[in-house]
XYZ file of C-alpha atoms in Angstrom:
737
model
C 131.698 105.321 107.913
C 130.915 108.595 106.211
C 128.250 110.895 107.586
C 125.514 110.053 105.138
C 125.953 106.346 104.700
C 125.355 105.274 108.309
C 121.821 106.668 107.978
C 121.394 104.855 104.655
C 122.561 101.548 106.154
C 119.868 98.864 105.623
C 118.315 97.711 108.901
C 118.954 94.106 107.898
C 122.645 94.588 108.620
C 122.104 95.726 112.195
C 118.920 93.957 113.275
C 118.897 90.700 111.375
C 116.661 89.681 108.498
C 113.470 88.709 110.340
C 113.079 91.958 112.326
C 114.102 94.069 109.322
C 111.510 92.305 107.145
C 108.680 93.030 109.598
C 109.804 96.662 109.894
C 109.881 97.078 106.113
C 106.550 95.384 105.430
C 104.477 96.667 108.318
C 106.047 99.976 109.338
C 107.694 101.093 106.084
C 111.067 101.371 107.835
C 114.029 100.304 105.704
C 117.160 102.151 106.816
C 118.816 103.288 110.038
C 117.603 106.820 109.250
C 114.008 105.605 108.869
C 114.114 103.958 112.287
C 115.712 106.972 113.971
C 112.871 109.090 112.571
C 110.273 106.613 113.871
C 109.528 108.676 116.971
C 107.764 107.486 120.139
C 104.050 108.207 120.070
C 104.005 108.899 123.814
C 105.973 108.122 126.948
C 104.980 106.027 129.942
C 106.542 106.743 133.259
C 108.267 103.633 134.564
C 105.623 103.614 137.131
C 105.482 104.928 140.582
C 106.626 102.151 142.873
C 104.260 99.205 142.984
C 103.956 96.805 145.910
C 104.594 93.182 144.894
C 101.135 92.226 146.144
C 99.465 94.675 143.694
C 101.280 93.912 140.462
C 99.096 94.410 137.360
C 99.604 91.927 134.536
C 101.115 93.082 131.221
C 102.096 96.498 132.518
C 105.430 98.165 133.042
C 106.147 98.371 136.742
C 108.922 99.558 138.992
C 109.413 97.784 142.305
C 111.875 98.192 145.153
C 112.531 94.826 146.803
C 115.079 92.629 148.488
C 116.683 89.570 146.927
C 115.508 86.484 148.887
C 117.476 83.975 146.843
C 119.104 83.522 143.434
C 120.008 80.303 141.633
C 121.289 79.272 138.219
C 119.407 76.434 136.534
C 120.652 74.456 133.549
C 118.377 73.286 130.759
C 118.658 71.821 127.264
C 121.132 69.139 128.482
C 123.358 71.706 130.134
C 123.716 73.851 127.009
C 121.439 76.609 128.260
C 121.270 78.341 131.618
C 118.912 80.701 133.303
C 119.120 82.721 136.479
C 116.039 82.781 138.701
C 115.893 85.423 141.413
C 113.145 85.605 144.049
C 112.289 89.035 145.449
C 110.336 90.006 148.507
C 109.127 93.408 149.764
C 107.083 92.326 152.777
C 103.816 92.445 150.773
C 104.467 89.564 148.413
C 107.012 87.660 146.326
C 108.065 87.987 142.671
C 110.309 85.976 140.434
C 112.870 87.439 138.029
C 114.380 85.457 135.209
C 117.500 86.109 133.101
C 118.691 83.904 130.205
C 121.857 83.121 128.269
C 124.673 85.661 128.341
C 122.430 87.971 130.337
C 122.895 85.928 133.529
C 126.524 86.806 134.413
C 126.172 90.380 135.668
C 122.960 89.880 137.714
C 124.348 86.629 139.139
C 127.317 88.551 140.549
C 125.228 91.528 141.742
C 121.872 90.214 142.907
C 123.006 88.464 146.037
C 120.549 87.487 148.791
C 119.956 90.418 151.121
C 120.764 93.109 148.476
C 118.112 95.732 147.877
C 117.476 97.081 144.378
C 114.955 98.666 142.100
C 113.595 96.569 139.231
C 111.571 97.668 136.198
C 109.973 95.508 133.548
C 106.750 94.101 132.166
C 104.806 91.719 134.386
C 103.987 88.328 132.889
C 102.828 84.969 134.232
C 104.834 81.764 133.931
C 103.761 78.511 135.563
C 100.999 80.418 137.356
C 103.561 82.728 138.978
C 104.100 86.432 138.369
C 107.486 87.166 136.872
C 109.632 89.846 135.234
C 111.817 88.577 132.386
C 115.136 90.418 131.898
C 114.161 93.460 133.978
C 116.390 96.500 134.172
C 117.566 97.129 137.701
C 119.579 99.472 139.839
C 121.217 98.462 143.124
C 120.483 100.631 146.119
C 123.204 101.289 148.627
C 121.396 101.098 151.926
C 124.151 103.020 153.743
C 122.640 106.389 152.787
C 118.853 106.408 153.014
C 118.460 109.878 151.385
C 120.616 108.910 148.433
C 118.675 105.677 148.018
C 115.368 107.580 147.982
C 116.752 109.973 145.363
C 117.931 107.052 143.224
C 114.496 105.437 143.477
C 112.795 108.672 142.362
C 115.174 109.193 139.440
C 114.868 105.603 138.243
C 111.115 105.260 138.632
C 110.606 108.669 137.045
C 112.435 107.676 133.835
C 110.258 107.873 130.727
C 109.597 104.737 128.698
C 109.055 105.493 125.008
C 105.975 103.848 123.497
C 106.452 103.496 119.723
C 103.885 103.241 116.946
C 103.950 99.444 116.662
C 102.206 96.645 114.796
C 100.875 93.218 115.697
C 104.098 91.565 114.557
C 106.387 93.911 116.477
C 105.806 95.236 119.998
C 106.793 98.696 121.094
C 109.454 97.287 123.434
C 111.029 95.300 120.580
C 111.103 98.460 118.490
C 112.732 100.206 121.469
C 115.438 97.483 121.525
C 115.994 97.959 117.782
C 116.288 101.721 118.317
C 118.924 101.066 120.995
C 120.914 99.151 118.395
C 120.908 102.045 115.899
C 121.037 104.962 118.352
C 124.843 105.348 118.115
C 124.286 106.332 114.441
C 122.414 109.437 115.631
C 125.863 111.022 115.882
C 126.071 110.852 112.068
C 122.778 112.692 111.504
C 123.000 115.121 108.599
C 121.722 118.422 109.940
C 119.483 120.147 107.364
C 119.314 123.501 109.166
C 121.886 126.082 108.066
C 124.247 126.884 110.955
C 123.151 130.534 111.111
C 119.500 129.488 111.493
C 120.363 126.844 114.089
C 122.393 129.230 116.188
C 120.028 132.158 115.689
C 117.116 130.174 117.104
C 119.162 128.377 119.746
C 118.223 124.875 118.616
C 119.507 121.663 120.165
C 121.965 119.944 117.782
C 120.224 117.223 115.747
C 122.117 114.190 117.195
C 121.210 115.372 120.685
C 117.562 115.902 119.684
C 117.393 112.324 118.353
C 118.872 110.939 121.572
C 116.480 113.005 123.657
C 113.379 112.003 121.714
C 114.174 108.286 121.941
C 115.732 108.144 125.412
C 114.597 111.202 127.383
C 115.677 111.574 130.993
C 112.956 114.145 131.690
C 109.828 115.623 130.133
C 111.856 118.737 129.337
C 114.081 116.558 127.121
C 111.028 115.480 125.133
C 109.853 119.070 124.612
C 113.340 120.138 123.615
C 113.658 117.355 121.059
C 110.174 117.910 119.635
C 110.764 121.624 119.138
C 113.879 120.861 117.108
C 112.486 117.933 115.077
C 109.289 119.806 114.165
C 111.415 122.606 112.793
C 113.403 120.207 110.628
C 110.241 118.810 109.072
C 108.629 122.188 108.513
C 111.780 123.766 107.139
C 112.734 120.965 104.716
C 109.185 120.828 103.366
C 108.993 124.609 102.991
C 112.375 124.666 101.215
C 111.035 122.070 98.761
C 107.951 124.235 98.136
C 109.982 127.468 97.928
C 112.238 125.842 95.315
C 109.134 124.850 93.321
C 107.877 128.415 93.434
C 111.313 129.677 92.425
C 111.507 127.198 89.533
C 108.063 128.348 88.369
C 109.279 131.938 88.256
C 112.009 130.754 85.873
C 109.543 129.188 83.405
C 108.543 131.249 80.377
C 104.927 132.278 79.851
C 103.212 134.708 77.529
C 102.379 137.925 79.396
C 98.662 138.712 79.037
C 98.192 142.414 79.693
C 94.802 144.157 79.916
C 93.679 146.003 76.778
C 91.609 149.195 76.834
C 88.191 149.130 75.202
C 88.292 145.367 74.916
C 86.037 142.603 76.086
C 86.750 143.230 79.778
C 85.839 146.925 79.589
C 82.659 146.106 77.680
C 81.778 143.478 80.303
C 82.507 145.789 83.259
C 80.391 148.530 81.666
C 77.291 146.333 81.621
C 77.649 144.985 85.205
C 74.518 145.926 87.172
C 76.526 146.260 90.407
C 79.933 147.409 91.578
C 82.626 144.954 92.562
C 83.434 144.591 96.267
C 86.688 145.979 97.565
C 87.916 142.404 97.984
C 87.111 141.532 94.367
C 88.961 144.645 93.171
C 92.010 143.831 95.282
C 92.189 140.161 94.236
C 91.596 141.060 90.564
C 94.551 143.431 90.732
C 96.783 140.670 92.182
C 95.706 138.381 89.346
C 96.141 141.007 86.594
C 99.640 141.792 87.917
C 100.525 138.089 87.743
C 99.077 137.702 84.240
C 101.164 140.615 83.009
C 104.465 138.865 83.842
C 106.415 136.539 81.587
C 106.290 133.706 84.102
C 103.245 131.544 84.728
C 100.935 132.704 87.493
C 100.278 130.038 90.133
C 97.608 131.430 92.412
C 95.097 129.930 94.820
C 91.882 131.916 95.179
C 90.055 131.105 98.385
C 86.651 132.562 98.865
C 83.642 131.917 101.008
C 80.649 130.434 99.270
C 79.063 133.320 97.378
C 81.958 135.752 97.754
C 82.091 136.196 93.981
C 85.047 134.014 92.953
C 83.460 133.172 89.595
C 83.188 136.865 88.780
C 86.887 137.376 89.575
C 87.846 134.327 87.483
C 85.688 135.444 84.552
C 87.320 138.895 84.500
C 90.736 137.201 84.433
C 89.591 135.016 81.513
C 88.308 138.043 79.599
C 91.676 139.807 80.083
C 93.453 136.810 78.544
C 91.020 136.730 75.602
C 91.612 140.464 75.101
C 95.328 139.715 74.946
C 94.804 137.175 72.160
C 94.778 133.990 74.260
C 92.222 131.417 75.307
C 91.029 130.499 78.792
C 89.811 127.137 80.056
C 87.771 126.573 83.185
C 87.719 123.094 84.685
C 84.897 121.957 86.944
C 84.809 118.706 88.925
C 81.363 117.550 87.709
C 79.190 117.903 84.614
C 76.413 119.552 86.635
C 78.875 122.183 87.781
C 80.416 122.676 84.332
C 76.927 123.218 82.869
C 76.082 125.557 85.737
C 79.236 127.640 85.147
C 78.587 127.702 81.398
C 75.043 128.881 81.966
C 75.917 131.586 84.498
C 78.920 132.873 82.496
C 76.980 133.124 79.238
C 74.155 134.871 81.126
C 76.578 137.344 82.746
C 78.256 138.071 79.397
C 75.091 138.267 77.311
C 75.832 139.218 73.675
C 79.570 139.303 74.527
C 79.435 135.487 74.673
C 78.109 135.267 71.117
C 81.149 136.348 69.155
C 80.787 135.567 65.449
C 77.078 134.835 65.858
C 74.096 136.749 64.614
C 73.226 139.405 67.200
C 76.534 138.834 68.987
C 78.803 141.734 69.874
C 81.681 142.502 67.519
C 83.887 142.621 70.591
C 82.521 139.256 71.791
C 83.982 135.786 71.795
C 82.521 132.319 71.786
C 82.020 130.513 75.114
C 81.848 126.751 74.586
C 81.004 123.841 76.865
C 82.871 120.548 76.580
C 81.766 117.547 78.649
C 81.959 113.789 78.237
C 78.251 113.302 77.636
C 77.823 115.798 74.769
C 76.463 114.573 71.448
C 79.013 113.961 68.671
C 78.027 116.913 66.507
C 78.161 119.459 69.363
C 81.449 117.986 70.521
C 83.007 118.189 67.056
C 81.950 121.833 66.742
C 83.360 122.689 70.199
C 86.703 121.041 69.345
C 86.832 122.947 66.065
C 86.098 126.261 67.838
C 88.976 125.577 70.229
C 91.593 124.681 67.629
C 90.761 127.673 65.394
C 90.674 130.078 68.341
C 87.060 131.009 67.566
C 86.178 130.115 71.173
C 88.020 132.335 73.633
C 86.558 130.596 76.684
C 85.908 126.909 77.202
C 84.242 125.413 80.247
C 84.350 121.711 80.854
C 85.083 118.681 82.960
C 88.051 116.330 82.735
C 87.010 115.813 79.115
C 89.040 118.974 78.424
C 92.255 117.119 79.100
C 91.804 114.362 76.539
C 94.462 114.067 73.857
C 92.040 115.057 71.113
C 91.451 118.501 72.618
C 93.749 121.073 70.958
C 93.849 124.784 71.714
C 94.800 127.611 69.414
C 96.660 129.459 72.203
C 95.843 128.437 75.770
C 96.775 131.306 78.095
C 94.941 130.646 81.370
C 93.607 127.595 83.183
C 91.084 128.125 85.977
C 90.519 125.056 88.168
C 87.391 125.098 90.298
C 87.373 123.178 93.576
C 90.985 122.014 93.522
C 90.516 119.386 96.217
C 88.387 117.347 93.831
C 90.825 117.587 91.018
C 93.893 115.374 90.707
C 97.347 116.796 90.388
C 97.997 114.736 87.225
C 94.947 116.240 85.550
C 96.069 119.770 86.292
C 99.431 118.855 84.837
C 97.950 117.375 81.656
C 96.017 120.572 80.999
C 99.115 122.675 81.533
C 100.863 120.841 78.722
C 98.172 122.032 76.276
C 99.685 125.504 75.970
C 102.554 126.430 73.632
C 104.205 127.725 76.787
C 102.969 126.892 80.299
C 99.632 128.714 80.741
C 98.857 130.851 83.784
C 97.022 128.913 86.502
C 94.283 130.056 88.875
C 92.967 127.517 91.384
C 89.680 128.338 93.124
C 88.240 126.796 96.259
C 85.179 127.615 98.320
C 86.451 125.405 101.135
C 88.198 127.852 103.421
C 91.614 126.433 104.168
C 93.352 127.321 107.419
C 96.497 129.301 106.729
C 98.835 126.518 107.800
C 97.219 123.965 105.503
C 97.362 126.441 102.631
C 101.073 126.911 103.358
C 101.679 123.164 103.478
C 99.330 121.651 100.930
C 99.215 124.519 98.445
C 102.604 125.843 99.403
C 103.678 126.224 95.792
C 100.787 128.614 95.063
C 100.502 132.263 96.019
C 97.257 132.799 97.923
C 94.483 135.363 97.537
C 91.514 135.418 99.892
C 88.049 136.860 99.213
C 86.512 137.286 102.634
C 83.778 139.850 101.941
C 80.321 138.878 100.763
C 78.940 141.011 97.934
C 76.218 143.519 98.831
C 72.748 142.075 98.609
C 73.726 138.660 100.001
C 71.418 137.765 102.852
C 72.192 136.265 106.237
C 71.531 132.542 106.710
C 69.954 131.355 109.955
C 70.982 127.786 110.870
C 69.320 125.507 113.434
C 69.807 121.920 114.585
C 66.571 119.868 114.461
C 66.780 116.937 116.934
C 64.413 114.610 115.076
C 64.595 111.778 117.584
C 64.239 113.692 120.874
C 61.705 116.199 119.508
C 59.746 114.806 116.529
C 57.481 117.891 116.522
C 60.571 119.965 115.573
C 60.852 117.982 112.329
C 57.147 118.506 111.605
C 57.733 122.235 112.134
C 60.712 122.114 109.731
C 58.440 120.897 106.907
C 55.912 123.600 107.808
C 58.713 126.186 107.422
C 59.531 124.799 103.962
C 55.852 125.107 103.011
C 55.788 128.723 104.278
C 58.850 129.613 102.175
C 57.183 128.143 99.078
C 53.927 129.975 99.812
C 55.977 133.198 99.945
C 57.147 132.531 96.399
C 60.498 130.912 97.279
C 62.008 127.450 96.795
C 63.794 124.883 98.945
C 66.414 122.132 98.858
C 66.260 118.900 100.834
C 69.635 117.135 100.955
C 70.126 113.425 101.732
C 73.365 111.442 102.065
C 72.258 108.563 99.790
C 70.422 108.112 96.486
C 68.477 104.984 97.476
C 67.700 102.089 95.228
C 65.197 99.264 94.944
C 68.043 96.768 95.076
C 69.202 98.174 98.392
C 65.755 97.748 99.860
C 65.438 94.129 98.708
C 63.945 92.172 101.568
C 66.441 89.340 101.620
C 67.835 87.915 104.846
C 70.440 90.662 104.810
C 67.812 93.356 104.429
C 65.787 92.018 107.338
C 68.863 91.717 109.555
C 69.847 95.288 108.689
C 66.344 96.503 109.424
C 66.323 94.780 112.831
C 69.785 96.182 113.702
C 68.624 99.637 112.631
C 65.541 99.462 114.829
C 67.712 98.529 117.812
C 70.394 101.119 117.093
C 69.581 104.113 114.851
C 73.336 104.653 114.282
C 73.318 101.380 112.312
C 70.493 102.273 109.958
C 71.505 103.211 106.410
C 71.583 106.957 105.737
C 68.332 108.485 104.489
C 67.914 108.336 100.721
C 66.752 110.891 98.149
C 64.244 108.574 96.446
C 62.586 107.550 99.741
C 62.411 111.034 101.255
C 61.045 112.558 98.011
C 58.302 109.914 97.937
C 57.430 110.495 101.615
C 57.293 114.282 101.180
C 55.101 114.084 98.068
C 52.588 111.902 99.922
C 52.869 113.600 103.316
C 54.337 116.832 104.662
C 54.744 118.563 101.265
C 51.789 117.067 99.396
C 50.538 119.389 96.671
C 53.940 121.016 96.078
C 56.116 120.270 93.076
C 58.878 117.980 94.476
C 61.658 116.738 92.134
C 64.863 114.723 92.640
C 68.457 115.309 91.503
C 71.296 112.815 91.948
C 74.421 111.489 90.269
C 72.843 108.401 88.689
C 70.502 110.439 86.505
C 71.267 110.950 82.813
C 73.056 114.306 82.291
C 70.209 115.644 80.103
C 67.715 114.722 82.807
C 69.843 116.439 85.473
C 70.173 119.521 83.335
C 66.436 119.586 82.716
C 65.636 119.401 86.453
C 68.173 122.130 87.265
C 66.793 124.376 84.519
C 63.219 123.967 85.789
C 64.316 124.566 89.381
C 66.243 127.692 88.344
C 63.183 128.877 86.400
C 60.993 128.462 89.495
C 58.871 125.599 88.095
C 59.997 123.207 90.860
C 59.218 124.083 94.487
C 61.410 121.600 96.315
C 64.519 119.848 95.036
C 65.443 116.649 96.927
C 69.091 116.020 96.077
C 72.383 114.443 97.073
C 75.480 116.596 97.458
C 75.608 117.147 93.678
C 74.286 120.595 94.575
C 77.207 121.208 96.949
C 79.235 123.486 94.725
C 78.302 126.137 92.241
C 74.539 125.688 91.986
C 73.142 129.206 91.962
C 69.400 129.743 92.382
C 68.851 133.083 94.193
C 65.177 132.290 94.782
C 65.995 129.197 96.881
C 65.828 130.324 100.505
C 65.471 127.159 102.607
C 67.543 124.011 102.940
C 66.798 120.951 105.070
C 69.770 118.596 105.457
C 68.649 115.110 106.518
C 71.042 113.007 108.632
C 73.223 116.103 108.823
C 75.592 114.320 111.226
C 76.663 112.062 108.326
C 78.332 115.012 106.553
C 81.612 116.755 107.381
C 81.725 120.289 108.774
C 83.131 121.861 105.586
C 80.596 120.004 103.467
C 77.681 121.287 105.561
C 79.064 124.806 105.198
C 79.311 124.343 101.420
C 75.755 123.038 101.189
C 74.361 125.829 103.335
C 75.931 128.354 100.955
C 73.377 127.395 98.305
C 70.635 129.378 100.099
C 70.402 133.072 100.929
C 71.911 133.950 97.542
C 69.238 136.510 96.776
C 67.686 139.354 98.722
C 65.559 137.138 101.029
C 67.188 135.687 104.165
C 68.260 132.039 104.059
C 67.293 129.233 106.415
C 69.277 126.032 106.936
C 67.877 123.216 109.117
C 70.270 120.463 110.189
C 68.178 117.375 110.952
C 69.833 114.740 113.124
C 68.968 111.735 115.252
C 72.346 111.885 116.994
C 72.288 111.958 120.784
C 72.482 115.400 122.345
C 75.786 114.686 124.111
C 77.471 113.077 121.073
C 80.450 114.574 119.184
C 78.255 114.517 116.051
C 75.758 116.894 117.651
C 78.588 119.122 118.897
C 79.785 119.378 115.289
C 76.331 120.385 114.071
C 75.991 122.976 116.831
C 79.326 124.466 115.727
C 78.040 124.768 112.148
C 74.789 126.347 113.337
C 76.684 128.817 115.518
C 78.885 130.482 112.875
C 78.920 131.413 109.210
C 82.688 131.891 109.285
C 84.089 129.226 106.995
C 87.642 129.661 108.251
C 86.532 129.061 111.830
C 84.621 125.953 110.712
C 87.513 124.625 108.653
C 89.642 124.861 111.761
C 87.096 122.865 113.781
C 86.899 120.369 110.926
C 90.649 119.981 110.800
C 90.942 119.550 114.551
C 88.440 116.735 114.381
C 89.818 114.979 111.335
C 93.524 115.836 111.784
C 95.595 116.437 108.717
C 95.630 112.881 107.385
C 92.335 113.443 105.613
C 92.876 117.078 104.905
C 96.139 116.592 103.100
C 94.420 113.729 101.310
C 95.842 111.308 98.788
C 97.403 113.918 96.546
C 99.497 114.987 99.473
C 100.434 111.533 100.735
C 104.103 112.244 100.051
C 103.979 115.261 102.310
C 101.866 113.497 104.865
C 104.190 110.549 105.289
C 107.114 112.887 105.810
C 105.366 114.702 108.677
C 106.029 112.607 111.743
C 106.343 115.225 114.433
C 104.645 118.226 112.871
C 100.877 118.596 113.061
C 99.597 121.047 110.499
C 96.866 122.391 112.724
C 98.798 122.866 115.973
C 102.110 124.126 114.682
C 101.019 127.215 112.796
C 103.826 129.376 114.157
C 106.522 126.835 113.308
C 105.227 126.449 109.742
C 104.928 130.202 109.180
C 108.418 130.889 110.546
C 109.920 127.975 108.606
C 108.336 129.261 105.410
C 109.893 132.678 105.914
C 113.340 131.208 106.548
C 112.971 128.837 103.583
C 112.082 131.665 101.196
C 115.149 133.622 102.320
C 117.454 130.587 101.945
C 116.176 129.759 98.450
C 116.317 133.387 97.298
C 119.972 133.581 98.360
C 120.994 130.158 97.021
C 118.372 128.568 94.723
C 120.505 125.482 94.010
C 121.545 125.181 97.686
C 125.157 124.981 96.543
C 126.442 126.197 99.902
C 124.141 123.917 101.898
C 125.118 120.354 100.930
C 123.485 118.893 104.080
C 120.152 120.481 103.259
C 120.444 119.169 99.692
C 121.074 115.636 100.992
C 118.062 115.712 103.296
C 115.849 117.170 100.541
C 116.860 114.382 98.197
C 115.777 111.856 100.833
C 112.443 113.608 101.409
C 111.684 113.996 97.739
C 111.766 110.445 96.577
C 110.282 109.857 93.123
C 106.589 110.144 94.073
C 106.919 113.194 96.244
C 109.075 114.941 93.691
C 106.356 114.329 91.103
C 103.658 115.519 93.469
C 105.510 118.779 94.031
C 106.311 119.124 90.346
C 102.673 118.895 89.454
C 101.815 121.175 92.341
C-alpha cells in the first residue's frame, strides 16, 4: 500500500459498515487518517488498585486477585461458548467473562490459584458484579518485588478517553483506533526534514502511537507538542501561500499627490494626528503605492481614530484618480459614518456643488432603505466617477452597483461581515482593489495570526489627545437596590451638568411577548422563583419606567433595530444635537455612534453581554473632554462567573487584556466563528489562546518555506497534507480571506 493511500482508506473496509456509518454521521470521521487524527480528549489512569469489595459500577478498575475457579459453559445449542472465571482477593468475589474466540488464551492461563492483575469496566449481570473481556497480566509470585513493579506499571497505564457520541462509546472508538493504528506508520509527515530535525521533534508515526496509546504522561506531552506543531504549521503555510498569491495579483498603484484633496483636508484639521495614526497611515500609504492589492487589518481601540486613518487613505485614492468604498455592517452605522465624514471634510465633500471646493469630491451614501430618486442619483454618481467616496451597507455589493474605477475598499467591523460579501465587492474593480479591514474589537495576536492570517496587521493603541478616562462600576441591583437608585441619580446629575446618557438593554420588548397567556404566566412564575430565568430587560419597558419614575421630567427616547430607518436617523440626529437627554437603546449603538456630549452609560442586565461587547458599548462615552461613566447593572450572584466577568471589565480599559479574558472564557470555537469553521474543524490539538508561541513560531517557519518554494515543489508531503486540509470549503474560505 503506498504511503498516502492507507490514510485515505475508507473506515468501512477496516471496521465494518455499521461502525463506519456511525463514525461518519456522528463524528465526521470517514477515513483511516480521520480516525488517527481523532485524538483522546483526556486520559484516565487504569485506576489505583481497587479491592473487590469496593468496586464502583461503570468505572474502569484495576484489581489484583487470585483465580478461585474457571469453567467453560456452552450456550446456543453448543454453538457458542463462554469462559467464566471467579476471582477472590480476600475482601470479596468478582466474576470475569470471556466469549467466543477470546476464551482460548485465558482458559489456558487463568488456572485456579494463579494470581493476576485485571483491568476493565465494572458491570452487573444477573445481580452480580462482573468484568467482560478484561485485559489482564499474570503475576509471577516467585519474585515479590518484580510483581509489585508489574502491578505499578500496569495500573499506571493511561486509558485514552475519546470524544464520543451516544451511538459510540469511547472504548469502542479505542478498539477502532487499535484496528487502524498500524497505518500510523504510513503517516505523511508535513514538516520539512530540516525543520523537524532543527526542533528535535518526535517522528509523526511515533507521535500518533504515543497520543493514542501512551505508556506515560511524558508520552502524551511529547505527542501533543509534535501534533500541535503540525496543525499550526500547515495552517500557517496555507495562509502564507494566500498572502504570497495576493502579492502576485495586479492592482493599480495609488500614490499620494501633492496639493490634492488629502493635503487640503490635513490643512483644515483642528488637531494633530497621534504618533500611532501617523505610523499606521504610512504603512497604508506604502501599501497603496504598490502594484499589488493591499490586504491590511487595522485594529484600534474604540475611539483611537481608525475612521480618520481610513478617511485619509480614501482621500489618497481619490487624489490618484480612483474611488473608495466604505462598508458598514448596519444602516445606522453607515449613516453615522456618512455624517461624520462629510462633517470632517466640510466643503471638500461637496465637489461639483455650489459652494463646494474645486478640489473636492462627492461623498454619497447608499443603503437599502433609500428612496428611489436618491438611490438612482447615487448609482449615477458612482458609475460616472463623480462620487469619489461611497459609504454604504451590503447594498453596495448588489449587481446593479457599478463603479467608475474602484481603488480601495474599507470594511468596518469585519467580524460582522461575511467573507462572500467582501469577495463580491472586490470583483467590482477593473483590477482587484486595495482592501483595508477595520475592527474595534481588539484581537489577541494569536487569533489575528490564525483568523486574519492572510492580512497584514496594523494596531492603533494610542487614544487621541482630549479623550477622557472612563470610570466603570458594577451595580449589584439585587443585593443592593439603593445602588441602582443612586445610578439613576448619577444620570440625572450628568444631564443637569449639560451632558447626555445612554441606557442599554439586551432586548427590544414587545406587546406580544408580554401577552398574558398560560405561557406568559408560567414564565413570570419561573422568573419570580429564579431571576436567571426571567427574560432580559427590554428597551420599551425600561424607557417607560424611567419616564414615569427615576428620570421623570427628562427627555427620554428609544432606539432599536425594529424602528424605521428614517425614525432611527431622526432620533440619532436629535440625540447628537443635544435635544434628547437619555437614549434607551439596544446594542445598535455598539459601534460607531459618536456623540461627544454623552458622558454616562447604564448597561442593564450587563451579565447578558459578552466581555468584548461591553467594552465596545462603553467606548461610546467619554468621547469628549468630560470624563465618562459606565455603570454595569447586574442581578447576578456575587460569586458567579458572570459577576467575575463584569468585575474584569470594570477593572481595565485595555481592550486587548479584555479580549484575552473573553477568549479564555469562550474558547476559540466562537471566536473563529462560522466564517472560520474550516480552520476550526482542522484544529484538534491546537488551542488558539494557549499556544501563542507555537503559532508565532510556525508562522515564521511557514513564511520562510513559502518564500523559498511558493509552489512547494520540493515538499511533496506538505503539498499532500495541505490538499487534505484545504477541502473545497476551506479553500474557498481562504481564497476569500
